[in-house]
Protein backbone atom coordinates (compact mmCIF):
# COMPACT_ATOMS: atom_id res chain seq x y z
CA UNK A 1 0.00 0.00 0.00
CA UNK A 2 1.08 3.52 -0.82
CA UNK A 3 2.16 5.61 2.10
CA UNK A 4 0.45 9.00 2.29
CA UNK A 5 2.55 11.79 3.62
CA UNK A 6 0.55 14.39 5.42
CA UNK A 7 2.02 17.86 5.76
CA UNK A 8 2.20 19.46 9.19
CA UNK A 9 -0.42 22.13 8.41
CA UNK A 10 -2.80 19.53 7.07
CA UNK A 11 -2.24 17.42 10.15
CA UNK A 12 -2.95 20.37 12.44
CA UNK A 13 -6.05 21.14 10.45
CA UNK A 14 -7.19 17.54 10.70
CA UNK A 15 -6.55 17.52 14.41
CA UNK A 16 -8.55 20.70 14.76
CA UNK A 17 -11.40 19.15 12.80
CA UNK A 18 -11.32 16.06 14.97
CA UNK A 19 -11.63 18.17 18.10
CA UNK A 20 -14.59 20.08 16.64
CA UNK A 21 -16.15 16.84 15.48
CA UNK A 22 -15.77 15.19 18.89
CA UNK A 23 -17.26 18.26 20.49
CA UNK A 24 -20.25 18.05 18.13
CA UNK A 25 -20.74 14.38 18.92
CA UNK A 26 -20.65 15.15 22.65
CA UNK A 27 -23.29 17.81 22.24
CA UNK A 28 -25.47 15.53 20.14
CA UNK A 29 -25.14 12.79 22.73
CA UNK A 30 -26.07 15.26 25.45
CA UNK A 31 -29.15 16.31 23.49
CA UNK A 32 -30.23 12.74 22.94
CA UNK A 33 -29.80 12.01 26.63
CA UNK A 34 -31.87 15.07 27.52
CA UNK A 35 -34.60 13.97 25.14
CA UNK A 36 -34.64 10.47 26.55
CA UNK A 37 -34.89 11.91 30.02
CA UNK A 38 -37.75 14.12 28.89
CA UNK A 39 -39.69 11.24 27.36
CA UNK A 40 -39.17 9.13 30.44
CA UNK A 41 -40.21 11.98 32.79
CA UNK A 42 -43.25 12.78 30.67
CA UNK A 43 -44.32 9.13 30.57
CA UNK A 44 -43.91 8.84 34.30
CA UNK A 45 -45.99 11.95 34.93
CA UNK A 46 -48.79 10.60 32.72
CA UNK A 47 -48.57 7.09 34.09
CA UNK A 48 -49.25 8.14 37.67
CA UNK A 49 -52.81 9.43 37.11
CA UNK A 50 -53.44 6.61 34.66
CA UNK A 51 -52.62 4.03 37.32
CA UNK A 52 -55.08 5.69 39.70
CA UNK A 53 -57.76 5.73 36.98
CA UNK A 54 -57.22 2.03 36.27
CA UNK A 55 -57.40 0.93 39.87
CA UNK A 56 -60.50 3.00 40.57
CA UNK A 57 -62.22 1.65 37.44
CA UNK A 58 -61.47 -1.82 38.72
CA UNK A 59 -62.87 -0.97 42.14
CA UNK A 60 -65.96 0.45 40.45
CA UNK A 61 -66.48 -2.73 38.48
CA UNK A 62 -66.05 -5.04 41.46
CA UNK A 63 -67.86 -3.16 44.20
CA UNK A 64 -69.44 -0.10 42.67
CA UNK A 65 -72.90 -1.43 41.86
CA UNK A 66 -73.62 -2.46 45.44
CA UNK A 67 -72.07 0.49 47.16
CA UNK A 68 -73.11 4.00 46.23
CA UNK A 69 -70.40 5.64 48.34
CA UNK A 70 -67.66 3.72 46.54
CA UNK A 71 -69.25 4.55 43.18
CA UNK A 72 -69.32 8.29 43.84
CA UNK A 73 -65.82 8.33 45.31
CA UNK A 74 -64.41 6.39 42.36
CA UNK A 75 -66.14 8.58 39.80
CA UNK A 76 -64.85 11.77 41.46
CA UNK A 77 -61.31 10.42 41.59
CA UNK A 78 -61.36 9.23 38.00
CA UNK A 79 -62.66 12.59 36.87
CA UNK A 80 -60.00 14.50 38.84
CA UNK A 81 -57.15 12.32 37.58
CA UNK A 82 -58.37 12.53 33.97
CA UNK A 83 -58.49 16.32 34.32
CA UNK A 84 -54.90 16.30 35.57
CA UNK A 85 -53.83 14.23 32.58
CA UNK A 86 -55.61 16.56 30.22
CA UNK A 87 -53.90 19.60 31.72
CA UNK A 88 -50.55 17.83 31.57
CA UNK A 89 -50.99 16.96 27.91
CA UNK A 90 -52.05 20.50 27.06
CA UNK A 91 -48.95 21.87 28.79
CA UNK A 92 -46.72 19.34 27.03
CA UNK A 93 -48.15 20.35 23.66
CA UNK A 94 -47.59 23.95 24.64
CA UNK A 95 -43.96 23.22 25.44
CA UNK A 96 -43.48 21.37 22.17
CA UNK A 97 -44.92 24.25 20.19
CA UNK A 98 -42.81 26.83 22.05
CA UNK A 99 -39.68 24.83 21.29
CA UNK A 100 -40.62 24.07 17.71
CA UNK A 101 -41.49 27.61 16.71
CA UNK A 102 -38.04 29.05 16.92
CA UNK A 103 -39.15 31.98 14.81
CA UNK A 104 -40.62 34.76 16.85
CA UNK A 105 -43.22 37.17 15.62
CA UNK A 106 -41.24 40.23 16.70
CA UNK A 107 -43.00 43.58 16.83
CA UNK A 108 -42.47 46.86 18.61
CA UNK A 109 -44.70 46.43 21.64
CA UNK A 110 -45.64 48.51 24.65
CA UNK A 111 -45.01 46.17 27.58
CA UNK A 112 -46.87 48.41 30.01
CA UNK A 113 -49.99 48.17 27.87
CA UNK A 114 -49.98 44.40 27.37
CA UNK A 115 -49.06 43.68 31.01
CA UNK A 116 -51.83 46.00 32.17
CA UNK A 117 -54.35 43.91 30.22
CA UNK A 118 -53.17 40.66 31.76
CA UNK A 119 -52.98 42.03 35.29
CA UNK A 120 -56.57 43.29 34.96
CA UNK A 121 -57.84 40.00 33.52
CA UNK A 122 -56.24 37.82 36.17
CA UNK A 123 -57.31 40.17 38.92
CA UNK A 124 -60.91 39.67 37.85
CA UNK A 125 -60.65 35.92 37.51
CA UNK A 126 -58.78 35.22 40.77
CA UNK A 127 -60.02 38.15 42.86
CA UNK A 128 -56.49 38.88 44.04
CA UNK A 129 -54.59 42.12 44.49
CA UNK A 130 -52.23 42.42 41.55
CA UNK A 131 -50.30 45.69 41.23
CA UNK A 132 -48.44 46.89 38.15
CA UNK A 133 -45.54 49.36 38.63
CA UNK A 134 -43.68 51.04 35.77
CA UNK A 135 -41.12 53.85 35.62
CA UNK A 136 -42.41 55.32 32.34
CA UNK A 137 -45.04 54.69 29.72
CA UNK A 138 -44.96 53.44 27.06
CA UNK A 139 -42.04 51.01 27.40
CA UNK A 140 -41.43 49.99 23.81
CA UNK A 141 -39.53 46.82 23.06
CA UNK A 142 -39.29 44.37 20.21
CA UNK A 143 -40.92 41.13 21.36
CA UNK A 144 -43.27 38.37 20.33
CA UNK A 145 -46.33 39.75 22.08
CA UNK A 146 -48.21 36.48 22.55
CA UNK A 147 -45.18 34.71 23.96
CA UNK A 148 -44.35 37.54 26.37
CA UNK A 149 -47.93 37.47 27.56
CA UNK A 150 -47.58 33.75 28.11
CA UNK A 151 -44.48 34.33 30.27
CA UNK A 152 -46.28 36.84 32.48
CA UNK A 153 -49.29 34.55 32.83
CA UNK A 154 -47.05 31.64 33.90
CA UNK A 155 -45.31 33.78 36.52
CA UNK A 156 -48.52 35.31 37.85
CA UNK A 157 -50.18 31.93 37.89
CA UNK A 158 -47.38 30.63 40.14
CA UNK A 159 -47.43 33.71 42.36
CA UNK A 160 -51.21 33.29 42.75
CA UNK A 161 -50.87 29.58 43.54
CA UNK A 162 -48.14 29.94 46.13
CA UNK A 163 -49.13 33.10 47.97
CA UNK A 164 -52.17 34.77 49.47
CA UNK A 165 -51.01 38.40 49.78
CA UNK A 166 -50.69 41.02 47.06
CA UNK A 167 -48.53 40.41 44.00
CA UNK A 168 -46.39 43.09 42.37
CA UNK A 169 -45.36 43.29 38.75
CA UNK A 170 -42.70 45.85 37.80
CA UNK A 171 -41.57 46.92 34.33
CA UNK A 172 -38.58 49.26 34.08
CA UNK A 173 -36.12 50.43 31.50
CA UNK A 174 -32.46 50.08 32.38
CA UNK A 175 -30.02 51.17 29.67
CA UNK A 176 -30.35 48.61 26.86
CA UNK A 177 -32.61 46.27 28.82
CA UNK A 178 -36.13 46.12 30.07
CA UNK A 179 -36.38 44.57 33.52
CA UNK A 180 -39.54 42.72 34.45
CA UNK A 181 -40.16 41.58 38.01
CA UNK A 182 -42.95 39.49 39.48
CA UNK A 183 -42.91 39.47 43.26
CA UNK A 184 -45.06 37.63 45.76
CA UNK A 185 -45.05 37.35 49.55
CA UNK A 186 -45.92 33.69 49.70
CA UNK A 187 -44.45 30.40 50.88
CA UNK A 188 -41.18 30.81 48.95
CA UNK A 189 -38.84 28.11 47.67
CA UNK A 190 -36.27 26.22 49.78
CA UNK A 191 -32.64 27.04 48.91
CA UNK A 192 -31.79 23.50 47.81
CA UNK A 193 -34.61 23.56 45.23
CA UNK A 194 -33.81 26.93 43.68
CA UNK A 195 -31.09 25.57 41.38
CA UNK A 196 -33.52 23.06 39.84
CA UNK A 197 -36.58 25.20 39.56
CA UNK A 198 -36.31 25.77 35.78
CA UNK A 199 -35.96 22.06 35.02
CA UNK A 200 -38.86 20.39 33.30
CA UNK A 201 -41.26 18.63 35.67
CA UNK A 202 -39.39 19.92 38.71
CA UNK A 203 -41.70 20.64 41.62
CA UNK A 204 -40.61 21.58 45.10
CA UNK A 205 -43.20 19.56 46.87
CA UNK A 206 -45.07 17.21 44.61
CA UNK A 207 -48.00 16.87 46.98
CA UNK A 208 -48.34 20.61 47.42
CA UNK A 209 -47.96 21.34 43.77
CA UNK A 210 -50.28 18.51 42.64
CA UNK A 211 -52.94 19.90 44.91
CA UNK A 212 -52.64 23.24 43.15
CA UNK A 213 -52.65 21.58 39.74
CA UNK A 214 -49.00 22.20 38.90
CA UNK A 215 -47.16 20.30 36.18
CA UNK A 216 -43.62 21.50 36.82
CA UNK A 217 -43.42 22.80 33.26
CA UNK A 218 -44.40 26.45 33.65
CA UNK A 219 -41.01 27.91 34.53
CA UNK A 220 -39.20 25.87 31.90
CA UNK A 221 -41.58 27.22 29.24
CA UNK A 222 -41.01 30.76 30.55
CA UNK A 223 -37.24 30.27 30.41
CA UNK A 224 -37.39 28.92 26.85
CA UNK A 225 -39.35 31.96 25.69
CA UNK A 226 -37.08 34.45 27.49
CA UNK A 227 -33.99 32.80 25.98
CA UNK A 228 -35.55 32.89 22.52
CA UNK A 229 -35.70 36.66 23.08
CA UNK A 230 -32.00 36.60 24.04
CA UNK A 231 -32.97 37.55 27.56
CA UNK A 232 -32.29 36.05 30.96
CA UNK A 233 -34.53 34.89 33.77
CA UNK A 234 -33.57 34.61 37.44
CA UNK A 235 -35.41 33.63 40.58
CA UNK A 236 -34.86 34.85 44.12
CA UNK A 237 -36.74 33.31 46.96
CA UNK A 238 -36.83 33.02 50.71
CA UNK A 239 -38.98 30.49 52.50
CA UNK A 240 -42.02 32.01 54.19
CA UNK A 241 -40.98 35.42 52.80
CA UNK A 242 -41.80 35.16 49.13
CA UNK A 243 -40.46 34.82 45.64
CA UNK A 244 -39.30 37.23 42.98
CA UNK A 245 -38.73 36.31 39.36
CA UNK A 246 -36.61 38.79 37.42
CA UNK A 247 -36.31 38.94 33.64
CA UNK A 248 -33.81 40.98 31.64
CA UNK A 249 -34.82 41.53 28.03
CA UNK A 250 -32.66 43.31 25.47
CA UNK A 251 -34.63 46.23 24.00
CA UNK A 252 -33.61 45.28 20.49
CA UNK A 253 -33.14 41.56 19.84
CA UNK A 254 -30.30 42.37 17.45
CA UNK A 255 -28.23 43.59 20.41
P1 LIG B 1 -45.86 24.27 38.32
O1 LIG B 1 -46.76 24.05 37.16
O2 LIG B 1 -45.75 23.07 39.22
O3 LIG B 1 -46.15 25.52 39.06
P2 LIG B 1 -43.41 25.56 37.47
O4 LIG B 1 -42.33 25.09 36.55
O5 LIG B 1 -44.10 26.81 37.10
O6 LIG B 1 -44.42 24.36 37.64
O7 LIG B 1 -42.79 25.73 38.90
C1 LIG B 1 -41.98 24.69 39.43
C2 LIG B 1 -42.08 24.64 40.95
O8 LIG B 1 -41.49 25.81 41.49
C3 LIG B 1 -43.51 24.66 41.46
O9 LIG B 1 -44.05 23.36 41.54
C4 LIG B 1 -43.33 25.26 42.83
O10 LIG B 1 -42.95 24.25 43.76
C5 LIG B 1 -42.17 26.22 42.66
N1 LIG B 1 -42.60 27.63 42.46
C6 LIG B 1 -42.70 28.29 41.29
N2 LIG B 1 -43.08 29.57 41.47
C7 LIG B 1 -43.23 29.71 42.80
C8 LIG B 1 -43.62 30.81 43.65
N3 LIG B 1 -43.93 32.02 43.14
N4 LIG B 1 -43.65 30.59 44.99
C9 LIG B 1 -43.32 29.38 45.51
N5 LIG B 1 -42.97 28.31 44.78
C10 LIG B 1 -42.91 28.47 43.45
Coordinates of C-alpha atoms and ligand atoms in Angstrom, one line a residue:
X1 CA 0.0 0.0 0.0
X2 CA 1.1 3.5 -0.8
X3 CA 2.2 5.6 2.1
X4 CA 0.5 9.0 2.3
X5 CA 2.5 11.8 3.6
X6 CA 0.6 14.4 5.4
X7 CA 2.0 17.9 5.8
X8 CA 2.2 19.5 9.2
X9 CA -0.4 22.1 8.4
X10 CA -2.8 19.5 7.1
X11 CA -2.2 17.4 10.1
X12 CA -3.0 20.4 12.4
X13 CA -6.1 21.1 10.4
X14 CA -7.2 17.5 10.7
X15 CA -6.6 17.5 14.4
X16 CA -8.6 20.7 14.8
X17 CA -11.4 19.2 12.8
X18 CA -11.3 16.1 15.0
X19 CA -11.6 18.2 18.1
X20 CA -14.6 20.1 16.6
X21 CA -16.1 16.8 15.5
X22 CA -15.8 15.2 18.9
X23 CA -17.3 18.3 20.5
X24 CA -20.3 18.1 18.1
X25 CA -20.7 14.4 18.9
X26 CA -20.7 15.1 22.7
X27 CA -23.3 17.8 22.2
X28 CA -25.5 15.5 20.1
X29 CA -25.1 12.8 22.7
X30 CA -26.1 15.3 25.5
X31 CA -29.2 16.3 23.5
X32 CA -30.2 12.7 22.9
X33 CA -29.8 12.0 26.6
X34 CA -31.9 15.1 27.5
X35 CA -34.6 14.0 25.1
X36 CA -34.6 10.5 26.5
X37 CA -34.9 11.9 30.0
X38 CA -37.7 14.1 28.9
X39 CA -39.7 11.2 27.4
X40 CA -39.2 9.1 30.4
X41 CA -40.2 12.0 32.8
X42 CA -43.2 12.8 30.7
X43 CA -44.3 9.1 30.6
X44 CA -43.9 8.8 34.3
X45 CA -46.0 12.0 34.9
X46 CA -48.8 10.6 32.7
X47 CA -48.6 7.1 34.1
X48 CA -49.2 8.1 37.7
X49 CA -52.8 9.4 37.1
X50 CA -53.4 6.6 34.7
X51 CA -52.6 4.0 37.3
X52 CA -55.1 5.7 39.7
X53 CA -57.8 5.7 37.0
X54 CA -57.2 2.0 36.3
X55 CA -57.4 0.9 39.9
X56 CA -60.5 3.0 40.6
X57 CA -62.2 1.7 37.4
X58 CA -61.5 -1.8 38.7
X59 CA -62.9 -1.0 42.1
X60 CA -66.0 0.5 40.5
X61 CA -66.5 -2.7 38.5
X62 CA -66.0 -5.0 41.5
X63 CA -67.9 -3.2 44.2
X64 CA -69.4 -0.1 42.7
X65 CA -72.9 -1.4 41.9
X66 CA -73.6 -2.5 45.4
X67 CA -72.1 0.5 47.2
X68 CA -73.1 4.0 46.2
X69 CA -70.4 5.6 48.3
X70 CA -67.7 3.7 46.5
X71 CA -69.3 4.5 43.2
X72 CA -69.3 8.3 43.8
X73 CA -65.8 8.3 45.3
X74 CA -64.4 6.4 42.4
X75 CA -66.1 8.6 39.8
X76 CA -64.8 11.8 41.5
X77 CA -61.3 10.4 41.6
X78 CA -61.4 9.2 38.0
X79 CA -62.7 12.6 36.9
X80 CA -60.0 14.5 38.8
X81 CA -57.2 12.3 37.6
X82 CA -58.4 12.5 34.0
X83 CA -58.5 16.3 34.3
X84 CA -54.9 16.3 35.6
X85 CA -53.8 14.2 32.6
X86 CA -55.6 16.6 30.2
X87 CA -53.9 19.6 31.7
X88 CA -50.5 17.8 31.6
X89 CA -51.0 17.0 27.9
X90 CA -52.0 20.5 27.1
X91 CA -48.9 21.9 28.8
X92 CA -46.7 19.3 27.0
X93 CA -48.2 20.4 23.7
X94 CA -47.6 24.0 24.6
X95 CA -44.0 23.2 25.4
X96 CA -43.5 21.4 22.2
X97 CA -44.9 24.2 20.2
X98 CA -42.8 26.8 22.1
X99 CA -39.7 24.8 21.3
X100 CA -40.6 24.1 17.7
X101 CA -41.5 27.6 16.7
X102 CA -38.0 29.1 16.9
X103 CA -39.1 32.0 14.8
X104 CA -40.6 34.8 16.8
X105 CA -43.2 37.2 15.6
X106 CA -41.2 40.2 16.7
X107 CA -43.0 43.6 16.8
X108 CA -42.5 46.9 18.6
X109 CA -44.7 46.4 21.6
X110 CA -45.6 48.5 24.7
X111 CA -45.0 46.2 27.6
X112 CA -46.9 48.4 30.0
X113 CA -50.0 48.2 27.9
X114 CA -50.0 44.4 27.4
X115 CA -49.1 43.7 31.0
X116 CA -51.8 46.0 32.2
X117 CA -54.4 43.9 30.2
X118 CA -53.2 40.7 31.8
X119 CA -53.0 42.0 35.3
X120 CA -56.6 43.3 35.0
X121 CA -57.8 40.0 33.5
X122 CA -56.2 37.8 36.2
X123 CA -57.3 40.2 38.9
X124 CA -60.9 39.7 37.9
X125 CA -60.6 35.9 37.5
X126 CA -58.8 35.2 40.8
X127 CA -60.0 38.1 42.9
X128 CA -56.5 38.9 44.0
X129 CA -54.6 42.1 44.5
X130 CA -52.2 42.4 41.6
X131 CA -50.3 45.7 41.2
X132 CA -48.4 46.9 38.2
X133 CA -45.5 49.4 38.6
X134 CA -43.7 51.0 35.8
X135 CA -41.1 53.8 35.6
X136 CA -42.4 55.3 32.3
X137 CA -45.0 54.7 29.7
X138 CA -45.0 53.4 27.1
X139 CA -42.0 51.0 27.4
X140 CA -41.4 50.0 23.8
X141 CA -39.5 46.8 23.1
X142 CA -39.3 44.4 20.2
X143 CA -40.9 41.1 21.4
X144 CA -43.3 38.4 20.3
X145 CA -46.3 39.8 22.1
X146 CA -48.2 36.5 22.6
X147 CA -45.2 34.7 24.0
X148 CA -44.3 37.5 26.4
X149 CA -47.9 37.5 27.6
X150 CA -47.6 33.7 28.1
X151 CA -44.5 34.3 30.3
X152 CA -46.3 36.8 32.5
X153 CA -49.3 34.5 32.8
X154 CA -47.1 31.6 33.9
X155 CA -45.3 33.8 36.5
X156 CA -48.5 35.3 37.8
X157 CA -50.2 31.9 37.9
X158 CA -47.4 30.6 40.1
X159 CA -47.4 33.7 42.4
X160 CA -51.2 33.3 42.8
X161 CA -50.9 29.6 43.5
X162 CA -48.1 29.9 46.1
X163 CA -49.1 33.1 48.0
X164 CA -52.2 34.8 49.5
X165 CA -51.0 38.4 49.8
X166 CA -50.7 41.0 47.1
X167 CA -48.5 40.4 44.0
X168 CA -46.4 43.1 42.4
X169 CA -45.4 43.3 38.7
X170 CA -42.7 45.8 37.8
X171 CA -41.6 46.9 34.3
X172 CA -38.6 49.3 34.1
X173 CA -36.1 50.4 31.5
X174 CA -32.5 50.1 32.4
X175 CA -30.0 51.2 29.7
X176 CA -30.4 48.6 26.9
X177 CA -32.6 46.3 28.8
X178 CA -36.1 46.1 30.1
X179 CA -36.4 44.6 33.5
X180 CA -39.5 42.7 34.5
X181 CA -40.2 41.6 38.0
X182 CA -42.9 39.5 39.5
X183 CA -42.9 39.5 43.3
X184 CA -45.1 37.6 45.8
X185 CA -45.1 37.4 49.5
X186 CA -45.9 33.7 49.7
X187 CA -44.4 30.4 50.9
X188 CA -41.2 30.8 48.9
X189 CA -38.8 28.1 47.7
X190 CA -36.3 26.2 49.8
X191 CA -32.6 27.0 48.9
X192 CA -31.8 23.5 47.8
X193 CA -34.6 23.6 45.2
X194 CA -33.8 26.9 43.7
X195 CA -31.1 25.6 41.4
X196 CA -33.5 23.1 39.8
X197 CA -36.6 25.2 39.6
X198 CA -36.3 25.8 35.8
X199 CA -36.0 22.1 35.0
X200 CA -38.9 20.4 33.3
X201 CA -41.3 18.6 35.7
X202 CA -39.4 19.9 38.7
X203 CA -41.7 20.6 41.6
X204 CA -40.6 21.6 45.1
X205 CA -43.2 19.6 46.9
X206 CA -45.1 17.2 44.6
X207 CA -48.0 16.9 47.0
X208 CA -48.3 20.6 47.4
X209 CA -48.0 21.3 43.8
X210 CA -50.3 18.5 42.6
X211 CA -52.9 19.9 44.9
X212 CA -52.6 23.2 43.1
X213 CA -52.7 21.6 39.7
X214 CA -49.0 22.2 38.9
X215 CA -47.2 20.3 36.2
X216 CA -43.6 21.5 36.8
X217 CA -43.4 22.8 33.3
X218 CA -44.4 26.5 33.6
X219 CA -41.0 27.9 34.5
X220 CA -39.2 25.9 31.9
X221 CA -41.6 27.2 29.2
X222 CA -41.0 30.8 30.5
X223 CA -37.2 30.3 30.4
X224 CA -37.4 28.9 26.9
X225 CA -39.4 32.0 25.7
X226 CA -37.1 34.4 27.5
X227 CA -34.0 32.8 26.0
X228 CA -35.5 32.9 22.5
X229 CA -35.7 36.7 23.1
X230 CA -32.0 36.6 24.0
X231 CA -33.0 37.5 27.6
X232 CA -32.3 36.0 31.0
X233 CA -34.5 34.9 33.8
X234 CA -33.6 34.6 37.4
X235 CA -35.4 33.6 40.6
X236 CA -34.9 34.8 44.1
X237 CA -36.7 33.3 47.0
X238 CA -36.8 33.0 50.7
X239 CA -39.0 30.5 52.5
X240 CA -42.0 32.0 54.2
X241 CA -41.0 35.4 52.8
X242 CA -41.8 35.2 49.1
X243 CA -40.5 34.8 45.6
X244 CA -39.3 37.2 43.0
X245 CA -38.7 36.3 39.4
X246 CA -36.6 38.8 37.4
X247 CA -36.3 38.9 33.6
X248 CA -33.8 41.0 31.6
X249 CA -34.8 41.5 28.0
X250 CA -32.7 43.3 25.5
X251 CA -34.6 46.2 24.0
X252 CA -33.6 45.3 20.5
X253 CA -33.1 41.6 19.8
X254 CA -30.3 42.4 17.5
X255 CA -28.2 43.6 20.4
Ligands
LIG1 P1 -45.9 24.3 38.3 O1 -46.8 24.0 37.2 O2 -45.7 23.1 39.2 O3 -46.2 25.5 39.1 P2 -43.4 25.6 37.5 O4 -42.3 25.1 36.6 O5 -44.1 26.8 37.1 O6 -44.4 24.4 37.6 O7 -42.8 25.7 38.9 C1 -42.0 24.7 39.4 C2 -42.1 24.6 40.9 O8 -41.5 25.8 41.5 C3 -43.5 24.7 41.5 O9 -44.1 23.4 41.5 C4 -43.3 25.3 42.8 O10 -42.9 24.3 43.8 C5 -42.2 26.2 42.7 N1 -42.6 27.6 42.5 C6 -42.7 28.3 41.3 N2 -43.1 29.6 41.5 C7 -43.2 29.7 42.8 C8 -43.6 30.8 43.6 N3 -43.9 32.0 43.1 N4 -43.7 30.6 45.0 C9 -43.3 29.4 45.5 N5 -43.0 28.3 44.8 C10 -42.9 28.5 43.4

